Each structure stands twice: as structure tokens, then as C-alpha cells.
Coordinates of C-alpha atoms in Angstrom, one line a residue:
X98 CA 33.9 -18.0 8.8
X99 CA 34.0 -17.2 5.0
X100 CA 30.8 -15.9 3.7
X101 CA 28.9 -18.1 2.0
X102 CA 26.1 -17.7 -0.2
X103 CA 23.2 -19.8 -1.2
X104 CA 20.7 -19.4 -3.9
X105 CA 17.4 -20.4 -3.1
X106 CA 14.7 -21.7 -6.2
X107 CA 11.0 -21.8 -5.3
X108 CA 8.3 -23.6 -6.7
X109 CA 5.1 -22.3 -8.3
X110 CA 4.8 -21.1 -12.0
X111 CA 8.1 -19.7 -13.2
X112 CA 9.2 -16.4 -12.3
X113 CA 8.2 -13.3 -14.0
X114 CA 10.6 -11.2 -15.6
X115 CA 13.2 -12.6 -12.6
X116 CA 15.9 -9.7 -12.0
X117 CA 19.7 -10.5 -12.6
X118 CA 20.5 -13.8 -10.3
X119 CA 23.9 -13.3 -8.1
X120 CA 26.7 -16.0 -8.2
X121 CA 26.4 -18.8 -5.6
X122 CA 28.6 -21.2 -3.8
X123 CA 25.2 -23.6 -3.7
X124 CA 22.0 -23.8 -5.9
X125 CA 19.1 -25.1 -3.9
X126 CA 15.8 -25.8 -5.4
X127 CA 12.5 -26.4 -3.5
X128 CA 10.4 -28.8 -5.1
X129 CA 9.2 -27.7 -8.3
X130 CA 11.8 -25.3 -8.2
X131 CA 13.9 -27.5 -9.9
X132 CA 11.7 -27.1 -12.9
X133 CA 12.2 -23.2 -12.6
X134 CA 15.5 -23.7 -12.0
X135 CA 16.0 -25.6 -15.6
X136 CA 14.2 -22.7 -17.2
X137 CA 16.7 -20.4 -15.3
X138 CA 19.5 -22.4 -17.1
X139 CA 20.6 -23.8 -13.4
X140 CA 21.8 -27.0 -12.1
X141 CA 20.9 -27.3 -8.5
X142 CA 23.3 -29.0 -6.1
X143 CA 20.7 -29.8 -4.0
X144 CA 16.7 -30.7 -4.5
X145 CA 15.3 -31.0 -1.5
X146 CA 10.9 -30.7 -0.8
X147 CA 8.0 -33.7 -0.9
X148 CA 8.6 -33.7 -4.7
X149 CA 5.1 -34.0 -5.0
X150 CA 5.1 -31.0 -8.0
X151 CA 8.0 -31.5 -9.5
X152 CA 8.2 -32.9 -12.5
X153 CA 9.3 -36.8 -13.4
X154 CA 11.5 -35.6 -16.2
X155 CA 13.2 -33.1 -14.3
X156 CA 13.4 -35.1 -11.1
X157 CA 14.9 -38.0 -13.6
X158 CA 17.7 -35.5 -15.5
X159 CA 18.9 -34.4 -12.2
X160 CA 19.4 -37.2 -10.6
X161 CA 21.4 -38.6 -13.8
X162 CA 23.2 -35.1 -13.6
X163 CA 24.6 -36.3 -9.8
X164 CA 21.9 -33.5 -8.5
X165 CA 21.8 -34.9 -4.6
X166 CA 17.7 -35.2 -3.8
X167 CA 16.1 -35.2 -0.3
X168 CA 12.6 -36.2 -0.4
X169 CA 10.5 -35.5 2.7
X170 CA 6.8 -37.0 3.3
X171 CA 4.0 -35.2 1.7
X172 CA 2.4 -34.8 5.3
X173 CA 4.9 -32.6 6.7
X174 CA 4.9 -29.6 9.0
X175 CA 7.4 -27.6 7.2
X176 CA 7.1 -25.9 3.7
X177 CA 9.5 -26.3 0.9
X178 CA 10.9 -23.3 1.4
X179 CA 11.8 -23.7 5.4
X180 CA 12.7 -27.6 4.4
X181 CA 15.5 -25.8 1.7
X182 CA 16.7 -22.8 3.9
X183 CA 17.6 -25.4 6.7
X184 CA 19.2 -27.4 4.1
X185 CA 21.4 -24.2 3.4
X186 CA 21.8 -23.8 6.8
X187 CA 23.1 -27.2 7.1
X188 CA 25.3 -26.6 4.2
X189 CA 27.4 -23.4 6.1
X190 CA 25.2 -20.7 3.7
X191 CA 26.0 -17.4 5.8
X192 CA 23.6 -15.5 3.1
X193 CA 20.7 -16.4 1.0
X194 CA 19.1 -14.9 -1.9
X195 CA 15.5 -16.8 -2.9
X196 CA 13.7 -16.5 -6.5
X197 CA 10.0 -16.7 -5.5
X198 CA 7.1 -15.5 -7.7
X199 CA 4.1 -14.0 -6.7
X200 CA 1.9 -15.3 -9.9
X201 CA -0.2 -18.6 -8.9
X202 CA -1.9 -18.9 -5.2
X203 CA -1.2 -15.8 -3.4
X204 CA -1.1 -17.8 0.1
X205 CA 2.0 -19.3 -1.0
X206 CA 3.4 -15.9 -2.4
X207 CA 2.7 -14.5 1.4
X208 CA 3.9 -17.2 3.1
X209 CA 7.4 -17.5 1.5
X210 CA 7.5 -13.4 1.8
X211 CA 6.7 -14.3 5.7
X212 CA 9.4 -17.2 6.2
X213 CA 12.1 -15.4 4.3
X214 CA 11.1 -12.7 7.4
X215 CA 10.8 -15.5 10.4
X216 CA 13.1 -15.2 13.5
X217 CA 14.5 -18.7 12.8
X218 CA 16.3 -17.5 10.1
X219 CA 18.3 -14.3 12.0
X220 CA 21.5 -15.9 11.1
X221 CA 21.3 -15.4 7.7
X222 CA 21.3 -12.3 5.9
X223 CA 18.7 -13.0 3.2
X224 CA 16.9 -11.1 0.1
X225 CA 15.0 -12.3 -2.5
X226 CA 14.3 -12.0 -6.0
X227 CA 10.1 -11.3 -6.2
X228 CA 9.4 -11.9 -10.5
X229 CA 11.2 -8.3 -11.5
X230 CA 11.2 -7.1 -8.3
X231 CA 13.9 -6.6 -4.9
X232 CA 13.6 -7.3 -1.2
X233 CA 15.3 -7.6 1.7
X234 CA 14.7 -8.4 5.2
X235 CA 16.7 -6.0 6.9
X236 CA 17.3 -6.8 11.1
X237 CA 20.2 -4.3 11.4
X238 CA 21.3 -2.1 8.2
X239 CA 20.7 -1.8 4.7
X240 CA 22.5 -0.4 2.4
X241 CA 20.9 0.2 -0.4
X242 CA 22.0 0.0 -4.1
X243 CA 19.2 1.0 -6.6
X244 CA 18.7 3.9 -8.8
X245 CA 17.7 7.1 -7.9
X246 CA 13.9 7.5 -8.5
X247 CA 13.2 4.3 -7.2
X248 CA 9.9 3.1 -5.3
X249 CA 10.9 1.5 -1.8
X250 CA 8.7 0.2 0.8
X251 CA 8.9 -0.6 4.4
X252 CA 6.9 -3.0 5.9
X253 CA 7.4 -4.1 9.5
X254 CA 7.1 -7.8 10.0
X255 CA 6.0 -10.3 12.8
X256 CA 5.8 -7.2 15.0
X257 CA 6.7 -3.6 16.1
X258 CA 9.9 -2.5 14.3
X259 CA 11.7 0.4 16.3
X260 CA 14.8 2.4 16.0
X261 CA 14.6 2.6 12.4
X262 CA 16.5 5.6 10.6
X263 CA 17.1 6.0 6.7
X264 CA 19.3 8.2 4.6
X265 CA 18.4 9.0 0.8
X266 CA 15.1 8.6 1.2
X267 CA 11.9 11.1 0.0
X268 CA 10.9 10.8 3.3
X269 CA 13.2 10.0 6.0
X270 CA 13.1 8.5 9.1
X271 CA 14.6 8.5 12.3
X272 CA 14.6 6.5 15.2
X273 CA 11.1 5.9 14.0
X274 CA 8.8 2.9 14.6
X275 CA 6.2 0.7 12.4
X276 CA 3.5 -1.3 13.3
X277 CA 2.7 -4.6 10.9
X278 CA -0.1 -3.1 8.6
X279 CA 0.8 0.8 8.9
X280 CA 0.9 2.2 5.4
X281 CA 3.7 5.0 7.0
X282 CA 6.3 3.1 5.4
X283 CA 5.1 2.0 2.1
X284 CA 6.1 4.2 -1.1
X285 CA 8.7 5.7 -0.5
X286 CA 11.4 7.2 -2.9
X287 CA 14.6 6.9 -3.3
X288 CA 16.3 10.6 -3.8
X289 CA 20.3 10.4 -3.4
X290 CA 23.1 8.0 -2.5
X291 CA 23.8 6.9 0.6
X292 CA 20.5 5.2 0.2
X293 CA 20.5 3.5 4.1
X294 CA 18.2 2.1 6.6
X295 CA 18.9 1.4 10.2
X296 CA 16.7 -0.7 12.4
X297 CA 17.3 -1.5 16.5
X298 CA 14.8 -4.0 17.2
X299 CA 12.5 -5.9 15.1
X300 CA 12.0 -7.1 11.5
X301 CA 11.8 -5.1 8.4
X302 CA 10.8 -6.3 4.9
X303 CA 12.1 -3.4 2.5
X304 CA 10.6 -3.7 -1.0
X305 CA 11.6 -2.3 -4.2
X306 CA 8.8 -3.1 -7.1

């Protein structure tokens, strides 16, 4: 199977200073994502959430513009977010990259950090795009492509993380292990090129701010 990749709009206020987006087979915005998405200069080919913050004129020009909509009901049990990465499941998306902000509530900044992260996503190699900032969620290897001097933090997530070794880092690791909540892994620095990290079991979310 060809890769295929899939970029991701959130909802919430606009971005902040939102790093360089990557091309995309698919554009799929999340609710009021397709408001951001207009501001990002972006057509989505797919708007897809309970469309309950989007906004009428912006729901109306994309559906004139051919933009396919899939409403759910407002009492759901899946967030936006989980409602459009199953939609780029659906749509053959081998990788993902998803724009989220972490200006507005800061339970919805966490939880789309957290279901980028889930288990139910393993299929898909996925990164996002946090305002001006990286991050990955890393299940196997990373390789890492950021300037030298740069901050990078690892953060274990929905459980232990083991086997995990690094190149190019301040402070390296190897076949090392972290805990959700250790501060072992946060801050670290990025000294030289190959800039890697390895991980054998687990979940890591590796942040560059």
C-alpha cells in the first residue's frame, strides 16, 4: 500500500504561530476546524464533527465548494478529533499530521494530545502541529529532523514505555524506561545529527516547543 497522508484541522481558537503545514493527499477538518482551516487558506475534502461550533458561513461556503460534510449527533461518545481520524482511516490515510492549539480550554488541548497517543490509532504513524510547536508519537523509531540546540521532551503515555534508546541527544538513553509523570525525560537537547529515538514497548509522546 502507497503511503498516504492526511492532514488533520482541529477546532478551538485558531492556531498560534502554526509551524510550516506538510502536503496532503486529504484535508480533514474537525468541527470548527473548518473555520481554522479557512484562515489556514485550506479547503477541506472532508468536514466531519457535530458541527455544533462551526460556523453557518463557513459550513455554507463549503458545502457550495463540493466540501463532503458528515454531521454526527451532539450527544456522542466520540470527540471530533477520534470522529475525523477514523474518517482518515476510512479514507486509506497511512500517516496523519493534526494542527491542534493549546490556547482556549486546556482539557481539550490534553485530550487531543492523549487521542493523537491512544492505542487505537497504532496503524498510523501520526505527529502533530501544537501552535509553533512539534510532536510526535513515536511507538517504534524516530528520526528526528530539527536543529541542533533544540529543546525535546519525552513523555511516556498511557503507560510504562521501555526499551527506549536515543542518539544526538544531551542526555542519552539506552534501553531505558519512563513512567507517565516522570520528569526524566523532559528537557532534553538536541546536540548532533543522527538525532534518533528507539522505543520497544509502549507509547512515547516526543515534544519539541
Amino acid at each position: 500500500m502507497s503511503d498516504r497522508h492526511t492532514l488533520i484541522i482541529t477546532g478551538g481558537p485558531p492556531p498560534v504561530e502554526t509551524a510550516g503545514l506538510p502536503p496532503a493527499d486529504i484535508v480533514v477538518a474537525a468541527d470548527r476546524g473548518a473555520d481554522n482551516a479557512a484562515l489556514l487558506g485550506l479547503l477541506p475534502n472532508l468536514v466531519v464533527g457535530d458541527l455544533d461550533s462551526v460556523s453557518a458561513e463557513t459550513l455554507a461556503s463549503m458545502e457550495e465548494a463540493g466540501v463532503r460534510i458528515e454531521r454526527h449527533p451532539i450527544d456522542k461518545d466520540q470527540t471530533d478529533l477520534e470522529l475525523a481520524l477514523a474518517a482518515a482511516t476510512d479514507l486509506g490515510a497511512t500517516s496523519v499530521t493534526i494542527v491542534v492549539t493549546t490556547a482556549g480550554r486546556p482539557d481539550h488541548a490534553l485530550a487531543n494530545l492523549l487521542t493523537a497517543a491512544a492505542d487505537r490509532w497504532a496503524g498510523l504513524d501520526i505527529d502533530l502541529l501544537v501552535d509553533s510547536s512539534r510532536a510526535w508519537v513515536v511507538r517504534r523509531r524516530l528520526d528526528l529532523t530539527v536543529p541542533v540546540g533544540s529543546v525535546v521532551s519525552l513523555m511516556a503515555v498511557g503507560g510504562p514505555t521501555t526499551g527506549i534508546s536515543t542518539e544526538g541527544l544531551r542526555w542519552p538513553l539506552a534501553n531505558g524506561s519512563l513512567e507517565p509523570g516522570m520528569g526524566q525525560g523532559l528537557s532534553n537537547e538536541v546536540t548532533g545529527s543522527p538525532t534518533v529515538v528507539e522505543v520497544a514497548t509502549g507509547t512515547l509522546l516526543v515534544v519539541c516547543p
